Short mmCIF file of C-alpha atoms and ligand atoms in Angstrom, two decimals:
data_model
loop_
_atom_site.label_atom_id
_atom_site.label_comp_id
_atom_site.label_asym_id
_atom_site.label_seq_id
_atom_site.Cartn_x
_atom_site.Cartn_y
_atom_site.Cartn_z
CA UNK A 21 80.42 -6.81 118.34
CA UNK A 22 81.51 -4.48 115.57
CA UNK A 23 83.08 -6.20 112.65
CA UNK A 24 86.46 -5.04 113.23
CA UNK A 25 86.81 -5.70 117.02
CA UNK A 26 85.62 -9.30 116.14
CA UNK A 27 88.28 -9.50 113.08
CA UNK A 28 90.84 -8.66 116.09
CA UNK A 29 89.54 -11.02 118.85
CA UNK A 30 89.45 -13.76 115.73
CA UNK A 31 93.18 -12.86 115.04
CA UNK A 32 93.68 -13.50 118.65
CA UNK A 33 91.87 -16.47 119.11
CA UNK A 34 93.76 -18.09 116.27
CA UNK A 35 97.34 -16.75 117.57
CA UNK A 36 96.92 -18.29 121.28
CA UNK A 37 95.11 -21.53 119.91
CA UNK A 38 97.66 -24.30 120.51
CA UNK A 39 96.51 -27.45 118.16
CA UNK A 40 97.08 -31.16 119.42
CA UNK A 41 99.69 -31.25 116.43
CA UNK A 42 101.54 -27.85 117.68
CA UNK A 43 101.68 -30.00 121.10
CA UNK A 44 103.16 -32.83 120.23
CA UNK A 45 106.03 -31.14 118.22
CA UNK A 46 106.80 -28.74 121.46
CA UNK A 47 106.67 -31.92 123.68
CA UNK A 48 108.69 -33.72 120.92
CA UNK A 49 111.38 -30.57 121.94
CA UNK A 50 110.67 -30.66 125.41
CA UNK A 51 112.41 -34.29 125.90
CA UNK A 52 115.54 -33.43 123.53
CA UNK A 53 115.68 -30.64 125.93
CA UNK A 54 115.48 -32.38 128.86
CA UNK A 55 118.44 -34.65 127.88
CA UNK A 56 120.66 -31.80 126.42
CA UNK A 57 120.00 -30.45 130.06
CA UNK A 58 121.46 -33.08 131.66
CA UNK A 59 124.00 -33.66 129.02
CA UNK A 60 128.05 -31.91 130.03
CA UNK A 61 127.41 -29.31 127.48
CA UNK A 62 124.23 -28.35 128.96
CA UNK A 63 121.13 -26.69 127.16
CA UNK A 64 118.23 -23.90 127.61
CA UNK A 65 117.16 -26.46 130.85
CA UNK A 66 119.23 -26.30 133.23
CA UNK A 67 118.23 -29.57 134.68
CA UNK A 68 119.68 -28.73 137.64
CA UNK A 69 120.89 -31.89 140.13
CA UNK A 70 119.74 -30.86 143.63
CA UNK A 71 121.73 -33.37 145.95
CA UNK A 72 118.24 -34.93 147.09
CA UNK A 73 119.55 -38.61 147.56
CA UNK A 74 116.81 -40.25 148.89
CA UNK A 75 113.20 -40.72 148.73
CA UNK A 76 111.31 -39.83 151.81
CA UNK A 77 109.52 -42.94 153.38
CA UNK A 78 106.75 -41.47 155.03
CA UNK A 79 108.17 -42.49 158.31
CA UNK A 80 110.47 -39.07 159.03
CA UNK A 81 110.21 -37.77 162.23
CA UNK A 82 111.45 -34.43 163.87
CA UNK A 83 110.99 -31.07 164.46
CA UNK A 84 112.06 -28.41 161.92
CA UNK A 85 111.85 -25.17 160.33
CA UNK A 86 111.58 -23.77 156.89
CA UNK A 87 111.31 -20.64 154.96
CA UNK A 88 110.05 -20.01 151.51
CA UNK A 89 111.02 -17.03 149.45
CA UNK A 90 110.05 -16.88 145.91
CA UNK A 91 107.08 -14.82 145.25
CA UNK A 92 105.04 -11.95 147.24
CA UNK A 93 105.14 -12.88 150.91
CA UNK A 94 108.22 -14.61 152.88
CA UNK A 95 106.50 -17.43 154.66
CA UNK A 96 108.42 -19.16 157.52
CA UNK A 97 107.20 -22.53 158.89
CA UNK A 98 107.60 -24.49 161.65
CA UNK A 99 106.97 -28.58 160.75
CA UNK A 100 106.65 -30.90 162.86
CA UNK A 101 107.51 -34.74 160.83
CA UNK A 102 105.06 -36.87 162.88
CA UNK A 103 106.15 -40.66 160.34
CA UNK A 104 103.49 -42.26 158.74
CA UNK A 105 103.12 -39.88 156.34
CA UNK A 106 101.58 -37.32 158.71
CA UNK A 107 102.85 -33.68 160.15
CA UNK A 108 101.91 -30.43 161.79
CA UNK A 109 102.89 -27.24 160.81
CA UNK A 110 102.28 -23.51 162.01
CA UNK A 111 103.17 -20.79 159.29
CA UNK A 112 103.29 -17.28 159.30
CA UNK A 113 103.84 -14.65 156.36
CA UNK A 114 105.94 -11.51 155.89
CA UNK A 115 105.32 -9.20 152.66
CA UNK A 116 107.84 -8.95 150.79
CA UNK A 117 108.34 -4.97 150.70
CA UNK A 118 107.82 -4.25 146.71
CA UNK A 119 111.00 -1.86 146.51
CA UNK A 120 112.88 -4.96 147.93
CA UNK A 121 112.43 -7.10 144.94
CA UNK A 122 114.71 -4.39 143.08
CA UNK A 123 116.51 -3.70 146.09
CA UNK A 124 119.65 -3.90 147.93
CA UNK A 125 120.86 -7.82 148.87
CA UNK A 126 121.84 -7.19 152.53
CA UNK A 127 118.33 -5.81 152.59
CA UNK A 128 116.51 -8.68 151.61
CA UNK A 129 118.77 -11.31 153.62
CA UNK A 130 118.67 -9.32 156.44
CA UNK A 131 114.50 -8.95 156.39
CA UNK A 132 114.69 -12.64 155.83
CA UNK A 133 116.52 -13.21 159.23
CA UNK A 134 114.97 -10.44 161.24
CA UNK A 135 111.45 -12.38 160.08
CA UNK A 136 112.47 -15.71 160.81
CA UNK A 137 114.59 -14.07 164.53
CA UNK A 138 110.63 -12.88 165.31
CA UNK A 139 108.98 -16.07 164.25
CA UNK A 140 111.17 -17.94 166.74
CA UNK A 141 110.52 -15.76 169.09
CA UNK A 142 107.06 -15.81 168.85
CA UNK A 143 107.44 -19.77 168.42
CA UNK A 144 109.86 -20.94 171.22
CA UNK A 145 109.83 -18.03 173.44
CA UNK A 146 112.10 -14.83 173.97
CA UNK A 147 115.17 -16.85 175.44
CA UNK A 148 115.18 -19.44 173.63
CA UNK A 149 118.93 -21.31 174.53
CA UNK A 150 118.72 -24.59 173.23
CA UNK A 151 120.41 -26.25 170.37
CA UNK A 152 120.26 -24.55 166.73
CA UNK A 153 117.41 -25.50 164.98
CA UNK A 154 118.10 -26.71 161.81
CA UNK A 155 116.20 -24.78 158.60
CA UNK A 156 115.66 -25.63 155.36
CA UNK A 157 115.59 -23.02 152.72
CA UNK A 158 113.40 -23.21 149.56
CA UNK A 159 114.34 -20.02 147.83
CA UNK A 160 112.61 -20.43 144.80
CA UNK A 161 114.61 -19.10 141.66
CA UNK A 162 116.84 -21.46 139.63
CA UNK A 163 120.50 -22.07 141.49
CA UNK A 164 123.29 -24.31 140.44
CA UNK A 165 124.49 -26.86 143.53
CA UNK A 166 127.61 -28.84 144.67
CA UNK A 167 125.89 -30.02 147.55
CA UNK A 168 122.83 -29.56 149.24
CA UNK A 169 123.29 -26.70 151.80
CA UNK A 170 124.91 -24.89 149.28
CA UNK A 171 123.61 -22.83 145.82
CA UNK A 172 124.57 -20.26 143.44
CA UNK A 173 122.04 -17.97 141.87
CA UNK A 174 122.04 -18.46 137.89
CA UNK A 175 119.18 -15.68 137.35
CA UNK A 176 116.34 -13.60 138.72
CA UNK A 177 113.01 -14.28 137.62
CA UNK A 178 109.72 -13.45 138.39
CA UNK A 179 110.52 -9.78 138.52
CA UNK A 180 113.44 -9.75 140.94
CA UNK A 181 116.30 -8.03 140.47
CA UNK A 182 118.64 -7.64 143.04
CA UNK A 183 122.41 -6.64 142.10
CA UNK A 184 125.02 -8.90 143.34
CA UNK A 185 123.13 -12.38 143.79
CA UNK A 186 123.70 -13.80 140.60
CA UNK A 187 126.98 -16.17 140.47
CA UNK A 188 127.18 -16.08 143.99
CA UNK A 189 125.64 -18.73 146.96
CA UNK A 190 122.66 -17.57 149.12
CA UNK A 191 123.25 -19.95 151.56
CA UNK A 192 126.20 -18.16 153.21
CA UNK A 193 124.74 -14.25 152.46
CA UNK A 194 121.58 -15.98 154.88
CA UNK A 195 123.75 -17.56 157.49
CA UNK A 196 125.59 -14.59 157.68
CA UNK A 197 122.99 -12.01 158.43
CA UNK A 198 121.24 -14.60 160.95
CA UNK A 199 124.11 -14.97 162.20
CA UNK A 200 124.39 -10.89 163.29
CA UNK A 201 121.32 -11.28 165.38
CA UNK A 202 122.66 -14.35 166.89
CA UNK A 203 119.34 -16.32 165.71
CA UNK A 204 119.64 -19.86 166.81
CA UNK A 205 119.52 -20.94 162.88
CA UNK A 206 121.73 -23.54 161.08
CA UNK A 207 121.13 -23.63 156.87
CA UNK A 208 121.64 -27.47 156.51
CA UNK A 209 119.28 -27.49 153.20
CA UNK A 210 118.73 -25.39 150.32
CA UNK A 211 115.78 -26.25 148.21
CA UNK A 212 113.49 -25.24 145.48
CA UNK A 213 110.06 -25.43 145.80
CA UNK A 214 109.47 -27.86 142.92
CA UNK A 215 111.83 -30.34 144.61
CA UNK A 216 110.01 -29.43 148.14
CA UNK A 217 106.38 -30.20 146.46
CA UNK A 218 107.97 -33.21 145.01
CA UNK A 219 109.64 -34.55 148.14
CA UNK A 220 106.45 -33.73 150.20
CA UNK A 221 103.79 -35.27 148.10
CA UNK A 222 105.86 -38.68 148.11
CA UNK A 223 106.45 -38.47 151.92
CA UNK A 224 102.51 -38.81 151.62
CA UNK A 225 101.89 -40.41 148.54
CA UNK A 226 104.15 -43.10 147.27
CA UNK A 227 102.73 -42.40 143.62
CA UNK A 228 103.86 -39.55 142.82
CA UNK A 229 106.61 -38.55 140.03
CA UNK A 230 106.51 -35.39 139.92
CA UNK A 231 106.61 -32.36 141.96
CA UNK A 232 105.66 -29.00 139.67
CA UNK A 233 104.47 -25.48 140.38
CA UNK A 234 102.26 -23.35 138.13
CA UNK A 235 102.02 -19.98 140.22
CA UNK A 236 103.97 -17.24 140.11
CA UNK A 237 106.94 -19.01 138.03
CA UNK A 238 106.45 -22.40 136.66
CA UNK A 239 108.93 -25.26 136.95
CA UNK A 240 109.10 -28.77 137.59
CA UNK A 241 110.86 -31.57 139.96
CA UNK A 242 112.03 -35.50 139.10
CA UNK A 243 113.79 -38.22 140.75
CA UNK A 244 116.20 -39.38 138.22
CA UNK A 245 118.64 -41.58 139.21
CA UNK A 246 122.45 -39.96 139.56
CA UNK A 247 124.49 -42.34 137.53
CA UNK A 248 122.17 -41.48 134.82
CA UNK A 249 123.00 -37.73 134.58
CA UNK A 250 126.27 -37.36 132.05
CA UNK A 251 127.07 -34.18 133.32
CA UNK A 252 127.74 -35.85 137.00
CA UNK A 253 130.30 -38.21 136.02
CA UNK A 254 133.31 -37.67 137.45
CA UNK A 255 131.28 -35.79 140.34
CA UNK A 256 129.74 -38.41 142.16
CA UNK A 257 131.39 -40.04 145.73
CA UNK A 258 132.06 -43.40 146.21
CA UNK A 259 128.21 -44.19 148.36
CA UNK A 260 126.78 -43.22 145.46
CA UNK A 261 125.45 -46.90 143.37
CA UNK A 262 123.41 -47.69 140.19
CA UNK A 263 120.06 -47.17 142.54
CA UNK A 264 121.33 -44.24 143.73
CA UNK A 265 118.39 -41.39 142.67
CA UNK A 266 119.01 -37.99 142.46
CA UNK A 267 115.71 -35.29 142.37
CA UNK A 268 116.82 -33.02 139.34
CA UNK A 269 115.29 -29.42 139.71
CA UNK A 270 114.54 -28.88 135.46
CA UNK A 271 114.13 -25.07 135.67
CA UNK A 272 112.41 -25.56 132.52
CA UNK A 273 110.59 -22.04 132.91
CA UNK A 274 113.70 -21.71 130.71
CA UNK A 275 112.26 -24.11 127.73
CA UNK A 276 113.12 -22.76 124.13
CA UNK A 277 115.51 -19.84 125.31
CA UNK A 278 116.85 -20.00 121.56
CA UNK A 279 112.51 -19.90 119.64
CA UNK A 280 112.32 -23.07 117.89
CA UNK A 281 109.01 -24.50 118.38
CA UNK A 282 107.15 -22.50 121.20
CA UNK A 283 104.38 -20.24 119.37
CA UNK A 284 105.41 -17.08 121.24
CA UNK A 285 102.94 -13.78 119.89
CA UNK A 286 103.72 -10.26 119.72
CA UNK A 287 102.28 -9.67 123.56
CA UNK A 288 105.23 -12.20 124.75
CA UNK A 289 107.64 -11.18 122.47
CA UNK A 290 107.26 -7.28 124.23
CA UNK A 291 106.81 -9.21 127.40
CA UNK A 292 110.15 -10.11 127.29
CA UNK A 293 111.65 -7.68 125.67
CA UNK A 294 110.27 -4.87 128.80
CA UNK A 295 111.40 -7.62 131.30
CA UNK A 296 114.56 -7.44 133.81
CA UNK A 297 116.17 -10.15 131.92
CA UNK A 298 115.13 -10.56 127.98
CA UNK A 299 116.03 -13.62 126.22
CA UNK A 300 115.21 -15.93 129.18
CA UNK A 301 112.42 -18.20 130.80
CA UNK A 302 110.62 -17.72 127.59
CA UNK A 303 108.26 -20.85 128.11
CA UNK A 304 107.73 -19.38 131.58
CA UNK A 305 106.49 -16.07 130.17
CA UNK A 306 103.64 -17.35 128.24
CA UNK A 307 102.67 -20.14 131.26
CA UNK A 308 103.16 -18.53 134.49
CA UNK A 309 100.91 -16.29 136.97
CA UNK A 310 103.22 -13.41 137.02
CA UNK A 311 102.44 -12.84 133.23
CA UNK A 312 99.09 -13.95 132.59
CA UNK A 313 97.41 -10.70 133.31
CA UNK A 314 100.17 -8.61 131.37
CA UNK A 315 99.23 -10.49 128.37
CA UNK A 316 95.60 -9.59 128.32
CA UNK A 317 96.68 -6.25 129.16
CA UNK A 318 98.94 -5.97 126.11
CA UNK A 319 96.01 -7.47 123.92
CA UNK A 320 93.56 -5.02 124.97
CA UNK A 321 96.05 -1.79 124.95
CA UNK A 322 97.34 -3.28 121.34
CA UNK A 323 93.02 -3.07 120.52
CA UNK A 324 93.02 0.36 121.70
CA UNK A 325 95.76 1.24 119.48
CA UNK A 326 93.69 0.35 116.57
CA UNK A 327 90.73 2.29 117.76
CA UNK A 328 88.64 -0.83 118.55
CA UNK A 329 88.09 -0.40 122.00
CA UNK A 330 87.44 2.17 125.20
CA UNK A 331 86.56 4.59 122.73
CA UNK A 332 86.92 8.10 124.29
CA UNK A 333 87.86 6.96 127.63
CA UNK A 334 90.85 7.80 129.59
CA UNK A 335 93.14 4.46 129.64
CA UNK A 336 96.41 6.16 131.49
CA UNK A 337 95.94 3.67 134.70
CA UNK A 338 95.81 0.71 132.47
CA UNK A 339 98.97 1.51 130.85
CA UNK A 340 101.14 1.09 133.90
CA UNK A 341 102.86 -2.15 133.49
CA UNK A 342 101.58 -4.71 134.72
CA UNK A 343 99.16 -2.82 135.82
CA UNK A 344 96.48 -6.31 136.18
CA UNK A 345 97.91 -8.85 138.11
CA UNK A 346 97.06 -13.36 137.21
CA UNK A 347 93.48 -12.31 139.88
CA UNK A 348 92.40 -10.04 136.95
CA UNK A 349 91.61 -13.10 133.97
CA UNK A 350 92.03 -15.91 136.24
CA UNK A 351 88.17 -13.79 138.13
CA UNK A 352 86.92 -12.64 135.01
CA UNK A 353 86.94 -16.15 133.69
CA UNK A 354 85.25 -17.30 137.12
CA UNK A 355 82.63 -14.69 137.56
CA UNK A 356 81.86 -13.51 133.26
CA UNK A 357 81.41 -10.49 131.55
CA UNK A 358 79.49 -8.32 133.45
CA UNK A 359 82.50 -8.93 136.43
CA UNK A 360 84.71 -7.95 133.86
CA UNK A 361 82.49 -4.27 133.26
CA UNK A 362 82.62 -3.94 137.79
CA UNK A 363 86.66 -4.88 137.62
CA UNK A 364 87.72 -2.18 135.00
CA UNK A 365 85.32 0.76 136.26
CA UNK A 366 86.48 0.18 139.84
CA UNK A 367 90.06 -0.35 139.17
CA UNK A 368 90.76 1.40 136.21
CA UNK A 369 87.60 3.84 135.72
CA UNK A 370 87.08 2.82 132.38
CA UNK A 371 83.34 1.95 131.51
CA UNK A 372 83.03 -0.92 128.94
CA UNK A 373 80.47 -1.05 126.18
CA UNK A 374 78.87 -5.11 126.96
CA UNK A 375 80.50 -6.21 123.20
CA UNK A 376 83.82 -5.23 125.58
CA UNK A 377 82.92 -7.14 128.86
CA UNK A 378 82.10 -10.05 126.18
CA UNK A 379 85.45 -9.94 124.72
CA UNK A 380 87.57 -9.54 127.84
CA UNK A 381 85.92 -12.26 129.30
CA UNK A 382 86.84 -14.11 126.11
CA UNK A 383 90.27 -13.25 125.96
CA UNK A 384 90.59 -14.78 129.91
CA UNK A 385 89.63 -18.03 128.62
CA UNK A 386 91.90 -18.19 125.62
CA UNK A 387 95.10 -17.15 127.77
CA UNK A 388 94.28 -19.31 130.88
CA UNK A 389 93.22 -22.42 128.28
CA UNK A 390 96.62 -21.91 126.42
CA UNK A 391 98.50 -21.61 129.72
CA UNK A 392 96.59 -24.89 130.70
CA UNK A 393 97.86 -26.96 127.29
CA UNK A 394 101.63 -25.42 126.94
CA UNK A 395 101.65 -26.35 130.49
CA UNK A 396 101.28 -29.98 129.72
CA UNK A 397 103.98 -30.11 127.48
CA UNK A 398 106.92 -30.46 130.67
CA UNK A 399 105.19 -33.00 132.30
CA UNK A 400 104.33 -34.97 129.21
CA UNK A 401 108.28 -34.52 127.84
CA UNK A 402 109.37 -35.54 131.38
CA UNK A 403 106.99 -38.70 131.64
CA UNK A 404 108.48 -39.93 127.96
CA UNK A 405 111.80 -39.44 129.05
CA UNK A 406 111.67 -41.46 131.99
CA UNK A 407 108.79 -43.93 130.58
CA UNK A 408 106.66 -43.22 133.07
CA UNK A 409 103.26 -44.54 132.11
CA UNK A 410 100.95 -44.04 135.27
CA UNK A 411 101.74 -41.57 138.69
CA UNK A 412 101.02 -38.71 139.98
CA UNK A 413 102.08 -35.44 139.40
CA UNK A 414 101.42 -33.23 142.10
CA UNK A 415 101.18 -29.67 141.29
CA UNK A 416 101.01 -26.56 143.21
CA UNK A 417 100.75 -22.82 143.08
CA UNK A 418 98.14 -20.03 142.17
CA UNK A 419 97.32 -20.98 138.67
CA UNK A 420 97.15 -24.47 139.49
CA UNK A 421 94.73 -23.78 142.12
CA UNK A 422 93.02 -20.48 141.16
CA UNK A 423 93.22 -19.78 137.45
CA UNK A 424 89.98 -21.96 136.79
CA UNK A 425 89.61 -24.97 134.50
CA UNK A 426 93.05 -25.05 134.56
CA UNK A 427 93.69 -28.74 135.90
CA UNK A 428 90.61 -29.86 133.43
CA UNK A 429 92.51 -28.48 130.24
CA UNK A 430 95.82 -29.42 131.33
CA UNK A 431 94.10 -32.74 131.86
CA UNK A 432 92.47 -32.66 128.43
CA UNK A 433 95.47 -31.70 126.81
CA UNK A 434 97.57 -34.69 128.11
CA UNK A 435 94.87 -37.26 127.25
CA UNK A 436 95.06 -35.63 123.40
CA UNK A 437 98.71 -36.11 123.87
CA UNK A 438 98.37 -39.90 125.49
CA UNK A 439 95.21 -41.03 123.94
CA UNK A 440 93.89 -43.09 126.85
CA UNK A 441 90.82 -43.06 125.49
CA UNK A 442 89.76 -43.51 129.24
CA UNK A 443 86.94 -41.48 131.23
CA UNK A 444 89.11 -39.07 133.16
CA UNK A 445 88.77 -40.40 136.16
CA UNK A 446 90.93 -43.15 135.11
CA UNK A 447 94.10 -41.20 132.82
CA UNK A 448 96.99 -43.18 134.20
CA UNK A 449 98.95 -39.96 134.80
CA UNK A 450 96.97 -37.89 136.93
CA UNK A 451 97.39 -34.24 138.80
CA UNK A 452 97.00 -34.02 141.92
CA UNK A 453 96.90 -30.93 144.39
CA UNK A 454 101.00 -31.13 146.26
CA UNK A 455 101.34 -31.36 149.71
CA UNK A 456 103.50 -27.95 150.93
CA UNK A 457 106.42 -27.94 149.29
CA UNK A 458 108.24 -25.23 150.52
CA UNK A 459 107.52 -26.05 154.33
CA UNK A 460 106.92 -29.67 154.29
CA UNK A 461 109.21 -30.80 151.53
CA UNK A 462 112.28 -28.37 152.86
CA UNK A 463 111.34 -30.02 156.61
CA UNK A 464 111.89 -33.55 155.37
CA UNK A 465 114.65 -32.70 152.69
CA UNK A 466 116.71 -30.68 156.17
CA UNK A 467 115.52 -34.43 158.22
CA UNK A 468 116.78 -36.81 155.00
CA UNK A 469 119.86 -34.59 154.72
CA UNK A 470 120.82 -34.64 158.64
CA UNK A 471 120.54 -38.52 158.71
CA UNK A 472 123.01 -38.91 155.41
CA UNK A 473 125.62 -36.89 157.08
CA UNK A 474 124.81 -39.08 160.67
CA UNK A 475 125.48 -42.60 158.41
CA UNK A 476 128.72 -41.16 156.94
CA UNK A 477 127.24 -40.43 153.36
CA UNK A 478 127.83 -37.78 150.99
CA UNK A 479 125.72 -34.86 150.62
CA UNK A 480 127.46 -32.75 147.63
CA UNK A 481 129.43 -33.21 144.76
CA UNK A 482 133.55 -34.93 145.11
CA UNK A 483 135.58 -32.06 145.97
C1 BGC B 689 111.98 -20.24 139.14
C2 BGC B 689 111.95 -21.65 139.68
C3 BGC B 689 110.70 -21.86 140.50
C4 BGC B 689 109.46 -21.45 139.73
C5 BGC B 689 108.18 -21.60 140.54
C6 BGC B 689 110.68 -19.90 138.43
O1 BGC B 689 110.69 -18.57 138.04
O2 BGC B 689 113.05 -20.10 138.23
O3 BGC B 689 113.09 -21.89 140.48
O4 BGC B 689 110.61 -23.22 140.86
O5 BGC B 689 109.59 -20.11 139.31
O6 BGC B 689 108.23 -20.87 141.72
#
């Protein structure tokens, strides 16, 4: 390595190193944040409540459907809730047309329905004349709710950017354009996939705490219990009681919105500045699948700049944002360096000296190992403000299950925070892989939700 590409990489190293004492003080943040949140005058979390009442037994039964829209591919499900803790479920996925994702609204609602019109088809046959089959909706970006069936979009993330969503609720745009091609569909539920992992993984594991999602986005999902949430008093009907819990969607992709502790670099500071919406989901943006690649790619073209690296070689491909998606690091990291020299010549035609494959494949490790330990920094701040001392948190989504090592740091990084002093095998507050969220947890949030309205309860906020 030439002395001045290994001065850089050394810079680098030290800028993405998070230290045991630069996690505590974030996690020390994390749980004022998480109680601002809930707090009436609100914070960077928007801790939002989700109308989830109940905890699922594991004894559910019934048929329903689903549909998950939050990241590439529309995925619509059909679950069947067998009770004791078991299903079935048959899933099929629509891309998500790229343009879309910057698109037009009645476009995307109305691809949504035509999608789920053809699963059904496909599913129950053309005629299909029966009662309407009742769908839960885990749409997958943070939304304020009065009641369960029933959400208003607070922001795009993740890249979308569709005009006229924000402010307003996505359940009625979807009813409405299902409802033009007469598709036998009632909305009872809208979810978001945190809540959906966390309401699945209990319906099959009674120890779990948390539901959380490191793919795409990152967020997480609690049962806290509603007459402990300030900002709901005044809110809550009379069927609601001390025992009463309430699953609280965080949204805390949104962590340190106003930089106080989180030690953002130069790549995530232009990160957010080039993204749809600056100024927001600034923990997300150093954490979460979407950005992961973009980061490497801003180290290596902020290298280039300096003359340190792809001398002589034509770089215009790798200077389309976002140009290396979370597969990029999260396979160089898998497969090593001389992956890293086969990636770039076949997908950007740049040939890389072996000091380069070397520090690529470096620089995956350092951004997936920092991902790994901010990443622990929710769930710790969520376990400390609710005491927990031992459960499961049951995570899901690409980086979780892809990016590799991941669960091992985020695992190490916990224990530094905890000091168990345990083998691993045996930290009290363990991750575990989440049942599916999105199809599973909507299905038995739409069953939970159709038996509170059958005993009389309430489902939403007082009016
Ligand atoms: C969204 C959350 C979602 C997370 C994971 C974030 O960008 O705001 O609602 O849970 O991504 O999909």
């Amino acid at each position: 390595m030439t002395q001045t590409l290994q001065a850089a990489f050394e810079k680098t190293k030290s800028e993405l190193t998070v230290t045991t004492e630069k996690l505590e003080e974030i996690t020390n943040h994390f749980v004022e944040e998480l109680e601002k949140g809930i707090s009436p005058a609100g914070g960077n979390i928007p801790m939002n409540p989700t109308w989830v009442m109940d905890y699922p037994l594991g004894s559910e039964t019934g048929e329903y459907l689903a549909i998950d829209l939050g990241g590439t591919n529309l995925r619509v499900i059909r679950v069947t809730l067998q009770g004791d803790s078991k299903f079935k479920s048959v899933n099929e996925k629509y891309p998500i047309p790229v343009p879309m994702r910057t698109g037009n609204k009645d476009d995307l609602f109305d691809f949504i329905a035509k999608s789920l019109d053809d699963f059904i088809k496909h599913q129950y046959g053309e005629d299909y004349k029966g009662e309407k089959l009742p769908l839960g909706f885990t749409f997958s970006y943070p939304a304020h709710q009065n009641a369960i069936n029933h959400g208003v979009l607070q922001t795009w993330t993740k890249g979308f950017d569709i005009p006229g969503v924000e402010g307003h609720d996505v359940v009625p745009m979807l009813q409405a354009s299902l409802d033009k091609l007469n598709t036998p569909v009632e909305v009872v539920a809208l979810i978001n996939d945190t809540t959906g992992t966390l309401v699945a993984s209990k319906y099959c594991d009674t120890e779990t705490i948390m539901g959380l999602i490191f793919g795409t986005g990152c967020n997480g999902a609690y049962y806290d219990f509603a007459k402990n949430i300030p900002k709901l008093e005044g809110k809550l009907a009379s069927d609601i009681n001390d025992k009463t819990p309430m699953a609280i969607n965080c949204e805390y992709g949104a962590f340190d919105n106003d930089w106080k502790v989180l030690p953002r670099t130069k790549y995530d500071i232009q990160i957010d500045q080039e993204s749809p919406r600056p100024g927001q989901q600034f923990y997300e943006k150093m954490i979460a699948g979407y950005y992961l690649g973009e980061v490497l790619r801003l180290i290596l073209l902020d290298y280039y700049s300096q003359g340190l690296v792809f001398i002589n070689q034509d770089i215009k491909s790798l200077q389309v944002p976002f140009a290396m998606d979370t597969s990029f690091p999260s396979m160089i990291e898998e497969h090593g360096p001389e992956y890293a020299g086969r990636l770039f010549k076949d997908t950007f035609n740049i040939t890389l000296t072996k000091e380069e494959e070397k520090v690529i494949s470096d620089l995956c490790q350092i951004i997936g190992t920092r991902a790994a330990r901010l990443s622990v920094c929710s769930i710790a701040g969520i376990c400390r403000k609710m005491n927990y001392k031992s459960g499961h948190c049951a995570a899901d989504g690409s980086v979780f299950n892809r990016y590799p090592y991941f669960k091992e740091r985020a695992a190490a990084a916990l224990n530094e925070l905890f000091k168990w002093n345990t083998d691993p095998n045996d930290y009290p507050i363990k991750l575990t892989h989440a049942e599916d969220g999105s199809g599973v947890g909507a299905a038995v949030i739409a069953c939970l939700t159709e038996k509170r309205l059958l005993a009389g309860k309430s489902v939403g906020a007082k009016l």
